[in-house]
Amino acid sequence: MKEIYVLAIGGSGARILRSLVMLLAAGVELTEKENEQVKLIPIIIDPDEGAGNLTETTKLLKLYSQIRAAAVAGNVEDLTTFSTQIEDITDADYKVKLDNISGGSFRDYLDLGVGMSEESRALMSSLFSKDNLDLDMTVGFKGNPNIGSIVLGQFESSQTYQTFMKSLQDGDTSEKSIFIISSIFGGTGASGFPTLLKSLRSSQTVVKDMRIGALSLLPYFALKSNPDSAIDSAAFYAKTRAALSYYKENILNNNNIDDFYLIGDKAPNTYDNSDGGQSQRNKAHFVELAGALSIVHFARQGAMRPNPAVAQMYEYGLSKPDALGFKALGDKTERDLAIPLTSLYLMHRFLENSDVAKDQDPWLKSIQSNLDGGFVDDLFDFLGEYEKWLGELSEHTSRSFTPLKLDQSVEDLFNCVSDYPIEKKGFFGSLIPGKKNIALYRDRLNRLAKEQGEPTTEGEFLNLFSDASYLLCESEIKLPSKH
């Protein structure tokens, strides 16, 4: 089995993972080979344990895993949706626990007290400003990569890192690869990426020769002015230039990275300026969706490191940057995303207008009495989070991604794709009897159950539901299929 270890650093890393989980739930595959199984192992490294985006992403990962576990329990492995296995090796909801961060200043972390010599204290005071030393690290490094690079060094001595390294070296190492997500303009990500990469490449094990990809997010948002915040987005571009110069000399020129992805936005949206905690919760952005696609692209390259090892650079472009629907993504990406993303949305709308525990539809007959209510609740909760994510992608003044009309009435449900309007039939066409919308959805489910057999397990239920949605996207909306 192919294994992709994704190290998501900071708030940007958590947000990229959120978009990736949505894609995997919809049925986007990390492989293009038939019968190849892929496992995703995400590890989130963020000192701000209470960050809103981090909490949201870990909740989503757990929901996804619960749905998939229930689905495969009935010996159904070839799932249409939720098909990629996601494994937690941290024993801490996919997160790394960093010690001596919460409630303490950087000064306390360095222990600049009586236990340190006068000369050492003088050196630390010359290297770090008073503001640096007094920084409360409970909610992260607040745009200070010089602090983050020191604190994140403890990751190497953590139990999670030891588990991670052991897992990398167990089994078929030729099928394992590593991907690192970070922002280049903040504190946690900008410091964590080079520190972590150096550790991996200097390892005296097979890990040093593994394929490693990385996504560095360039600035794609600005922050409102806030005199009470330690973060100033006016410095984002200066930090980016400095970091890129360092990366070029110390990472790219040394061929320490195999696949390097750079994504940003020159027309940034402006967010509220929050130092951290639950209030630091940015809405989903198209740049994060593109970042998730970079992981899909990396996973499909294969696990083996190229020989000779030469860094490959990737950027992301749009064919229609001012009108972000499915057709703006380019033909291949549109074929990858249009049906899966639309299908998952249709599934949510169907569940909103149905009651699978009480409906008398033939497709439910064999499973209804045994259908786990917890499984249905988890699925409905996840789909609700999915529609929320879609809504956030569409709410930006710049790069608003609006492939689906989320306010589409259920009476005209299949007319929900912005770039694929369904022409209304003329007078005579309207006289032709036939089912449509939710009634057509039920009919398709019943027909599939008759052809394939009625579902008797949660996995068969999910597959039938997913397959019907996919087929309706092709037949009714005429979305392009990758097959």
Coordinates of C-alpha atoms in Angstrom, one line a residue:
M1 CA 0.0 0.0 0.0
K2 CA 1.2 3.5 -0.9
E3 CA 1.6 5.8 2.1
I4 CA 1.7 9.6 2.0
Y5 CA 2.9 11.3 5.3
V6 CA 1.6 14.9 5.3
L7 CA 3.2 17.2 7.9
A8 CA 0.9 20.2 8.2
I9 CA 2.6 23.1 10.0
G10 CA 0.7 26.0 11.5
G11 CA -2.8 27.3 10.8
S12 CA -2.2 27.3 7.0
G13 CA -1.3 23.6 7.2
A14 CA -4.5 22.8 9.0
R15 CA -6.6 24.7 6.5
I16 CA -4.9 22.9 3.5
L17 CA -5.7 19.6 5.2
R18 CA -9.4 20.7 5.6
S19 CA -9.7 21.2 1.9
L20 CA -7.9 17.9 1.2
V21 CA -10.2 16.0 3.4
M22 CA -13.2 17.5 1.5
L23 CA -11.7 16.3 -1.8
L24 CA -11.0 12.8 -0.5
A25 CA -14.5 12.5 0.9
A26 CA -16.0 13.5 -2.5
G27 CA -14.0 10.7 -4.1
V28 CA -11.0 12.4 -5.5
E29 CA -8.2 9.8 -5.6
L30 CA -4.6 10.1 -4.6
T31 CA -3.7 7.6 -7.3
E32 CA -4.6 7.2 -11.0
K33 CA -3.7 3.5 -11.0
E34 CA -6.4 0.9 -10.8
N35 CA -6.5 -1.3 -7.7
E36 CA -3.7 0.8 -6.0
Q37 CA -4.5 1.5 -2.4
V38 CA -3.3 4.7 -0.8
K39 CA -3.1 5.7 2.9
L40 CA -2.8 9.3 4.1
I41 CA -1.1 9.9 7.5
P42 CA -1.5 13.5 8.5
I43 CA 0.5 15.1 11.4
I44 CA -0.4 18.6 12.4
I45 CA 2.4 20.7 14.1
D46 CA 0.9 23.8 15.7
P47 CA 1.7 25.3 19.1
D48 CA -1.7 27.1 19.1
E49 CA -3.7 24.1 20.3
G50 CA -6.9 26.1 20.6
A51 CA -6.8 27.7 17.1
G52 CA -10.2 27.7 15.5
N53 CA -8.9 26.2 12.2
L54 CA -7.0 23.5 14.0
T55 CA -10.0 22.5 16.0
E56 CA -12.2 22.4 12.9
T57 CA -9.8 20.3 10.9
T58 CA -9.2 17.7 13.6
K59 CA -13.0 17.4 14.1
L60 CA -13.3 16.8 10.3
L61 CA -10.6 14.2 10.2
K62 CA -12.3 12.2 13.0
L63 CA -15.7 12.4 11.3
Y64 CA -14.1 11.2 8.0
S65 CA -12.4 8.3 9.8
Q66 CA -15.5 7.3 11.7
I67 CA -17.6 7.2 8.5
R68 CA -15.0 5.3 6.6
A69 CA -14.5 2.8 9.4
A70 CA -18.2 2.0 9.5
A71 CA -18.4 1.7 5.7
V72 CA -15.5 -0.8 5.4
A73 CA -16.6 -2.8 8.4
G74 CA -19.0 -4.6 6.0
N75 CA -16.1 -5.9 3.9
V76 CA -16.6 -3.1 1.3
E77 CA -13.2 -1.8 0.3
D78 CA -13.8 -0.2 -3.1
L79 CA -15.7 2.8 -1.9
T80 CA -16.7 5.6 -4.3
T81 CA -16.6 8.3 -1.7
F82 CA -14.4 8.3 1.5
S83 CA -12.2 5.8 -0.3
T84 CA -8.8 6.9 1.0
Q85 CA -7.8 5.6 4.4
I86 CA -6.6 8.2 6.8
E87 CA -4.6 7.1 9.8
D88 CA -3.7 8.9 13.0
I89 CA -0.3 7.8 14.4
T90 CA -0.1 10.7 17.0
D91 CA -2.5 9.3 19.6
A92 CA -3.5 13.0 20.0
D93 CA -6.2 13.6 17.3
Y94 CA -3.5 14.0 14.5
K95 CA -1.6 16.7 16.5
V96 CA 1.9 17.0 17.9
K97 CA 2.1 17.9 21.5
L98 CA 4.8 20.6 22.1
D99 CA 5.9 21.0 25.7
N100 CA 6.5 24.1 27.7
I101 CA 4.6 26.4 25.3
S102 CA 1.2 27.1 26.9
G103 CA 1.1 29.9 29.4
G104 CA 4.8 30.8 29.1
S105 CA 6.9 33.4 27.4
F106 CA 9.9 32.8 25.1
R107 CA 12.1 34.0 27.9
D108 CA 10.7 31.3 30.2
Y109 CA 11.2 28.7 27.4
L110 CA 14.9 29.7 27.1
D111 CA 15.1 29.7 30.9
L112 CA 17.0 33.0 31.1
G113 CA 17.2 32.8 34.9
V114 CA 19.7 32.0 37.5
G115 CA 20.4 28.6 35.9
M116 CA 22.0 30.3 32.9
S117 CA 25.4 31.9 33.0
E118 CA 25.6 35.7 32.7
E119 CA 27.4 35.4 29.4
S120 CA 24.7 33.2 27.9
R121 CA 22.0 35.5 29.1
A122 CA 23.8 38.4 27.4
L123 CA 24.1 36.4 24.2
M124 CA 20.4 35.7 24.2
S125 CA 19.5 39.3 24.9
S126 CA 21.6 40.4 21.9
L127 CA 20.0 37.9 19.6
F128 CA 16.4 38.5 20.6
S129 CA 14.6 41.8 21.3
K130 CA 12.7 42.4 24.5
D131 CA 9.4 41.9 22.6
N132 CA 10.7 38.6 21.3
L133 CA 11.7 37.4 24.8
D134 CA 8.4 38.5 26.4
L135 CA 6.3 36.9 23.7
D136 CA 3.5 34.7 25.0
M137 CA 3.8 31.5 23.0
T138 CA 0.4 30.0 24.0
V139 CA -1.1 30.8 20.6
G140 CA 2.0 30.4 18.5
F141 CA 4.9 32.5 17.3
K142 CA 2.9 35.4 15.9
G143 CA 4.9 35.9 12.8
N144 CA 8.4 35.4 14.4
P145 CA 10.2 32.5 12.5
N146 CA 13.4 33.2 14.5
I147 CA 11.5 32.1 17.7
G148 CA 9.7 29.3 15.9
S149 CA 12.8 27.7 14.6
I150 CA 14.1 27.2 18.1
V151 CA 10.9 26.0 19.7
L152 CA 10.0 23.6 16.9
G153 CA 13.4 22.0 17.3
Q154 CA 11.9 20.0 20.2
F155 CA 9.6 18.1 17.7
E156 CA 12.6 15.8 17.0
S157 CA 12.7 14.7 20.6
S158 CA 8.9 14.2 20.9
Q159 CA 7.2 10.8 21.1
T160 CA 5.2 11.6 18.0
Y161 CA 8.4 12.2 16.0
Q162 CA 9.8 8.8 17.1
T163 CA 6.6 7.1 16.1
F164 CA 6.6 8.9 12.8
M165 CA 10.2 7.9 12.0
K166 CA 9.6 4.3 13.0
S167 CA 6.5 4.1 10.9
L168 CA 8.4 5.5 7.9
Q169 CA 11.0 2.7 8.2
D170 CA 8.6 -0.2 8.7
G171 CA 7.3 -2.2 5.8
D172 CA 7.9 -1.4 2.2
T173 CA 9.8 1.9 2.4
S174 CA 9.8 2.2 -1.4
E175 CA 6.1 3.0 -1.2
K176 CA 6.4 5.8 1.3
S177 CA 6.8 9.5 0.7
I178 CA 6.6 12.7 2.7
F179 CA 4.8 16.0 2.0
I180 CA 5.3 19.2 4.1
I181 CA 2.8 22.1 4.2
S182 CA 3.8 25.5 5.5
S183 CA 3.3 29.2 4.9
I184 CA 6.3 31.2 4.0
F185 CA 5.2 34.5 5.5
G186 CA 4.3 33.7 9.0
G187 CA 6.0 32.3 12.1
T188 CA 5.2 28.7 12.7
G189 CA 5.3 27.5 9.1
A190 CA 8.2 29.6 7.9
S191 CA 10.4 28.3 10.7
G192 CA 9.1 24.7 10.8
F193 CA 9.6 23.8 7.1
P194 CA 13.4 24.2 6.8
T195 CA 13.9 22.8 10.4
L196 CA 11.9 19.7 9.6
L197 CA 13.4 19.1 6.2
K198 CA 16.9 19.4 7.5
S199 CA 16.1 16.8 10.2
L200 CA 14.7 14.4 7.6
R201 CA 17.5 14.7 5.1
S202 CA 20.2 14.3 7.8
S203 CA 18.6 11.2 9.2
Q204 CA 21.0 8.2 9.1
T205 CA 18.2 5.9 7.9
V206 CA 16.3 5.2 4.6
V207 CA 14.3 8.3 5.3
K208 CA 17.0 10.6 4.0
D209 CA 16.5 9.1 0.5
M210 CA 12.7 9.2 0.5
R211 CA 10.8 11.4 -2.0
I212 CA 9.8 14.6 -0.2
G213 CA 7.5 17.3 -1.6
A214 CA 6.5 20.6 0.0
L215 CA 4.0 23.3 -0.4
S216 CA 5.0 26.8 0.6
L217 CA 2.1 29.2 0.7
L218 CA 3.0 32.7 -0.5
P219 CA 0.9 35.6 0.9
Y220 CA -2.7 35.2 -0.1
F221 CA -4.5 37.3 2.5
A222 CA -3.9 40.6 4.5
L223 CA -4.8 41.4 8.0
K224 CA -6.7 44.4 9.3
S225 CA -4.6 46.8 11.4
N226 CA -4.8 45.9 15.1
P227 CA -2.6 47.7 17.6
D228 CA -3.1 44.9 20.1
S229 CA -1.8 42.2 17.8
A230 CA 1.8 41.2 17.4
I231 CA 1.2 40.3 13.7
D232 CA 1.6 43.0 11.0
S233 CA 0.7 41.8 7.5
A234 CA 2.7 44.7 6.0
A235 CA 5.8 42.6 6.6
F236 CA 4.5 39.5 4.8
Y237 CA 6.2 40.3 1.5
A238 CA 9.5 41.2 3.1
K239 CA 9.5 37.9 5.0
T240 CA 8.6 36.1 1.8
R241 CA 11.5 37.5 -0.1
A242 CA 13.9 36.7 2.7
A243 CA 12.6 33.1 3.1
L244 CA 12.7 32.5 -0.7
S245 CA 16.3 33.6 -0.8
Y246 CA 17.1 31.2 2.1
Y247 CA 15.2 28.3 0.5
K248 CA 17.0 28.8 -2.8
E249 CA 20.5 28.7 -1.3
N250 CA 19.9 26.0 1.4
I251 CA 17.2 23.8 0.0
L252 CA 16.8 24.0 -3.7
N253 CA 20.5 24.3 -4.6
N254 CA 21.2 21.3 -2.4
N255 CA 18.4 19.3 -4.0
N256 CA 16.9 18.5 -0.5
I257 CA 13.4 18.7 -1.9
D258 CA 12.1 16.8 -4.9
D259 CA 8.8 18.5 -5.7
F260 CA 8.3 22.1 -4.6
Y261 CA 4.9 23.9 -4.9
L262 CA 4.4 27.6 -4.6
I263 CA 0.9 29.1 -4.4
G264 CA -0.2 32.6 -3.5
D265 CA -2.5 35.4 -4.5
K266 CA -1.5 38.9 -5.6
A267 CA -5.1 40.2 -4.9
P268 CA -5.5 39.2 -1.2
N269 CA -8.6 39.4 0.8
T270 CA -8.4 41.1 4.2
Y271 CA -9.2 39.1 7.4
D272 CA -9.6 40.1 11.0
N273 CA -6.3 40.3 12.9
S274 CA -6.2 37.8 15.7
D275 CA -3.1 36.5 17.5
G276 CA -4.5 33.0 17.9
G277 CA -7.0 30.9 19.8
Q278 CA -10.6 30.2 18.7
S279 CA -10.8 33.6 17.2
Q280 CA -8.1 32.8 14.7
R281 CA -10.3 31.1 12.2
N282 CA -10.0 32.1 8.6
K283 CA -12.7 31.2 6.0
A284 CA -11.7 28.6 3.4
H285 CA -10.0 30.1 0.4
F286 CA -9.4 28.9 -3.1
V287 CA -5.6 29.1 -2.6
E288 CA -6.1 26.4 0.1
L289 CA -8.1 24.2 -2.3
A290 CA -5.3 24.6 -4.9
G291 CA -2.8 23.7 -2.1
A292 CA -4.8 20.5 -1.5
L293 CA -4.6 19.7 -5.2
S294 CA -0.8 20.0 -5.0
I295 CA -0.8 17.0 -2.5
V296 CA -3.0 15.1 -5.0
H297 CA -0.5 15.9 -7.8
F298 CA 2.4 14.9 -5.6
A299 CA 0.8 11.6 -4.6
R300 CA 0.2 10.7 -8.2
Q301 CA 3.9 11.2 -9.1
G302 CA 4.9 8.0 -7.5
A303 CA 6.8 7.3 -4.2
M304 CA 10.3 6.8 -5.6
R305 CA 12.8 9.6 -5.5
P306 CA 13.9 10.8 -8.9
N307 CA 17.4 9.8 -9.9
P308 CA 19.3 12.2 -10.3
A309 CA 17.6 14.1 -7.5
V310 CA 16.7 17.6 -9.0
A311 CA 14.1 19.8 -7.4
Q312 CA 11.0 20.3 -9.6
M313 CA 9.1 23.6 -9.2
Y314 CA 5.4 23.9 -9.6
E315 CA 3.0 26.8 -9.6
Y316 CA -0.8 26.9 -10.1
G317 CA -2.6 29.0 -12.7
L318 CA -6.3 29.5 -13.6
S319 CA -7.6 29.7 -17.2
K320 CA -10.3 32.2 -16.1
P321 CA -9.0 34.0 -12.9
D322 CA -12.0 36.3 -12.7
A323 CA -14.8 33.7 -12.9
L324 CA -14.1 30.8 -10.6
G325 CA -16.3 27.9 -11.5
F326 CA -15.4 24.4 -12.6
K327 CA -14.5 25.6 -16.1
A328 CA -11.8 28.0 -14.7
L329 CA -9.8 25.0 -13.4
G330 CA -8.5 23.7 -16.7
D331 CA -9.8 20.5 -18.4
K332 CA -8.0 17.9 -16.3
T333 CA -8.7 19.5 -13.0
E334 CA -12.3 20.0 -14.0
R335 CA -12.6 16.3 -14.8
D336 CA -11.1 15.4 -11.5
L337 CA -13.3 17.7 -9.4
A338 CA -16.6 18.5 -11.1
I339 CA -18.5 15.3 -10.5
P340 CA -17.1 14.4 -7.1
L341 CA -17.7 17.9 -5.6
T342 CA -21.2 18.2 -7.1
S343 CA -22.1 14.6 -6.1
L344 CA -21.2 15.2 -2.4
Y345 CA -23.3 18.4 -2.4
L346 CA -26.3 16.5 -4.0
M347 CA -26.0 13.8 -1.3
H348 CA -26.4 16.5 1.4
R349 CA -29.4 18.0 -0.3
F350 CA -31.0 14.6 -0.6
L351 CA -30.5 13.8 3.1
E352 CA -31.9 17.2 4.0
N353 CA -35.1 16.3 2.2
S354 CA -35.4 12.6 3.2
D355 CA -35.5 10.4 6.3
V356 CA -33.6 7.2 5.5
A357 CA -34.8 5.8 8.9
K358 CA -38.5 6.0 7.9
D359 CA -38.8 6.4 4.1
Q360 CA -40.4 3.4 2.4
D361 CA -38.1 3.4 -0.6
P362 CA -37.3 0.0 -2.0
W363 CA -33.5 0.7 -1.9
L364 CA -33.7 1.0 1.9
K365 CA -35.8 -2.1 2.5
S366 CA -32.9 -4.5 3.3
I367 CA -30.8 -2.2 5.5
Q368 CA -33.3 0.1 7.2
S369 CA -33.7 -1.9 10.3
N370 CA -30.0 -2.4 10.8
L371 CA -28.7 1.0 9.6
D372 CA -26.6 2.5 12.3
G373 CA -28.0 5.8 13.4
G374 CA -24.6 7.0 14.4
F375 CA -23.2 6.4 11.0
V376 CA -26.1 8.4 9.4
D377 CA -25.6 11.2 11.9
D378 CA -21.8 11.3 11.2
L379 CA -22.5 11.4 7.4
F380 CA -25.0 14.2 7.7
D381 CA -22.7 16.2 10.0
F382 CA -19.8 15.8 7.6
L383 CA -21.9 16.8 4.6
G384 CA -23.1 19.9 6.6
E385 CA -19.4 20.8 7.1
Y386 CA -18.8 20.2 3.5
E387 CA -21.6 22.7 2.4
K388 CA -20.2 25.2 4.9
W389 CA -16.8 24.9 3.3
L390 CA -18.3 25.4 -0.1
G391 CA -20.0 28.5 1.2
E392 CA -16.9 30.0 2.6
L393 CA -15.0 29.5 -0.7
S394 CA -17.6 31.6 -2.4
E395 CA -17.6 34.5 0.1
H396 CA -14.4 36.3 -0.8
T397 CA -14.2 39.6 -2.7
S398 CA -11.2 38.2 -4.6
R399 CA -10.8 34.6 -6.0
S400 CA -14.4 33.7 -4.9
F401 CA -14.8 30.0 -6.0
T402 CA -18.5 29.5 -6.7
P403 CA -18.9 26.3 -8.7
L404 CA -22.3 25.4 -7.1
K405 CA -25.4 27.5 -6.4
L406 CA -25.9 26.5 -2.7
D407 CA -29.3 28.3 -2.6
Q408 CA -30.7 26.3 -5.5
S409 CA -34.3 25.2 -4.8
V410 CA -34.9 21.5 -4.3
E411 CA -37.6 21.8 -7.1
D412 CA -34.8 22.6 -9.6
L413 CA -31.9 20.8 -7.8
F414 CA -29.9 19.6 -10.8
N415 CA -29.6 23.2 -12.0
C416 CA -27.1 23.8 -9.2
V417 CA -23.8 23.9 -11.2
S418 CA -22.9 27.5 -12.2
D419 CA -21.1 26.6 -15.4
Y420 CA -23.6 23.9 -16.5
P421 CA -27.1 25.4 -16.6
I422 CA -29.9 23.0 -17.6
E423 CA -32.0 24.4 -20.3
K424 CA -35.7 24.5 -19.5
K425 CA -37.8 22.4 -21.8
G426 CA -40.4 24.1 -24.0
F427 CA -44.2 23.8 -23.7
F428 CA -44.4 20.3 -25.3
G429 CA -41.4 19.1 -23.4
S430 CA -43.1 20.0 -20.1
L431 CA -46.0 17.8 -21.0
I432 CA -43.9 14.7 -21.2
P433 CA -44.3 12.8 -17.9
G434 CA -41.2 11.9 -16.0
K435 CA -39.5 12.1 -12.6
K436 CA -37.2 15.0 -11.7
N437 CA -35.1 16.3 -8.9
I438 CA -35.6 14.4 -5.6
A439 CA -38.1 12.0 -7.2
L440 CA -35.6 11.2 -9.9
Y441 CA -32.9 10.8 -7.2
R442 CA -35.1 8.2 -5.5
D443 CA -35.9 6.5 -8.7
R444 CA -32.2 6.2 -9.6
L445 CA -31.4 4.7 -6.1
N446 CA -34.2 2.2 -6.5
R447 CA -33.1 1.2 -10.0
L448 CA -29.5 0.7 -8.9
A449 CA -30.6 -1.4 -5.9
K450 CA -32.6 -3.6 -8.3
E451 CA -29.7 -4.0 -10.6
Q452 CA -26.9 -4.4 -8.1
G453 CA -28.7 -5.7 -5.1
E454 CA -30.2 -3.9 -2.1
P455 CA -27.6 -2.6 0.4
T456 CA -27.3 -4.6 3.6
T457 CA -24.3 -2.8 5.2
E458 CA -23.3 0.8 5.8
G459 CA -20.6 0.4 3.1
E460 CA -23.1 -0.8 0.5
F461 CA -25.5 2.0 1.5
L462 CA -22.8 4.6 1.0
N463 CA -21.6 3.1 -2.3
L464 CA -25.2 3.0 -3.7
F465 CA -25.9 6.5 -2.6
S466 CA -22.6 7.8 -4.0
D467 CA -23.0 5.9 -7.3
A468 CA -26.4 7.3 -7.9
S469 CA -25.2 10.8 -7.2
Y470 CA -22.3 10.3 -9.7
L471 CA -24.6 9.0 -12.4
L472 CA -27.0 11.9 -12.0
C473 CA -24.2 14.3 -12.4
E474 CA -23.3 12.7 -15.7
S475 CA -26.8 12.1 -17.0
E476 CA -28.7 15.2 -15.8
I477 CA -26.1 17.9 -15.4
K478 CA -23.8 16.6 -18.2
L479 CA -20.7 17.2 -16.2
P480 CA -17.4 16.0 -17.7
S481 CA -16.2 12.6 -16.4
K482 CA -12.5 11.6 -16.2
H483 CA -13.4 8.2 -17.6

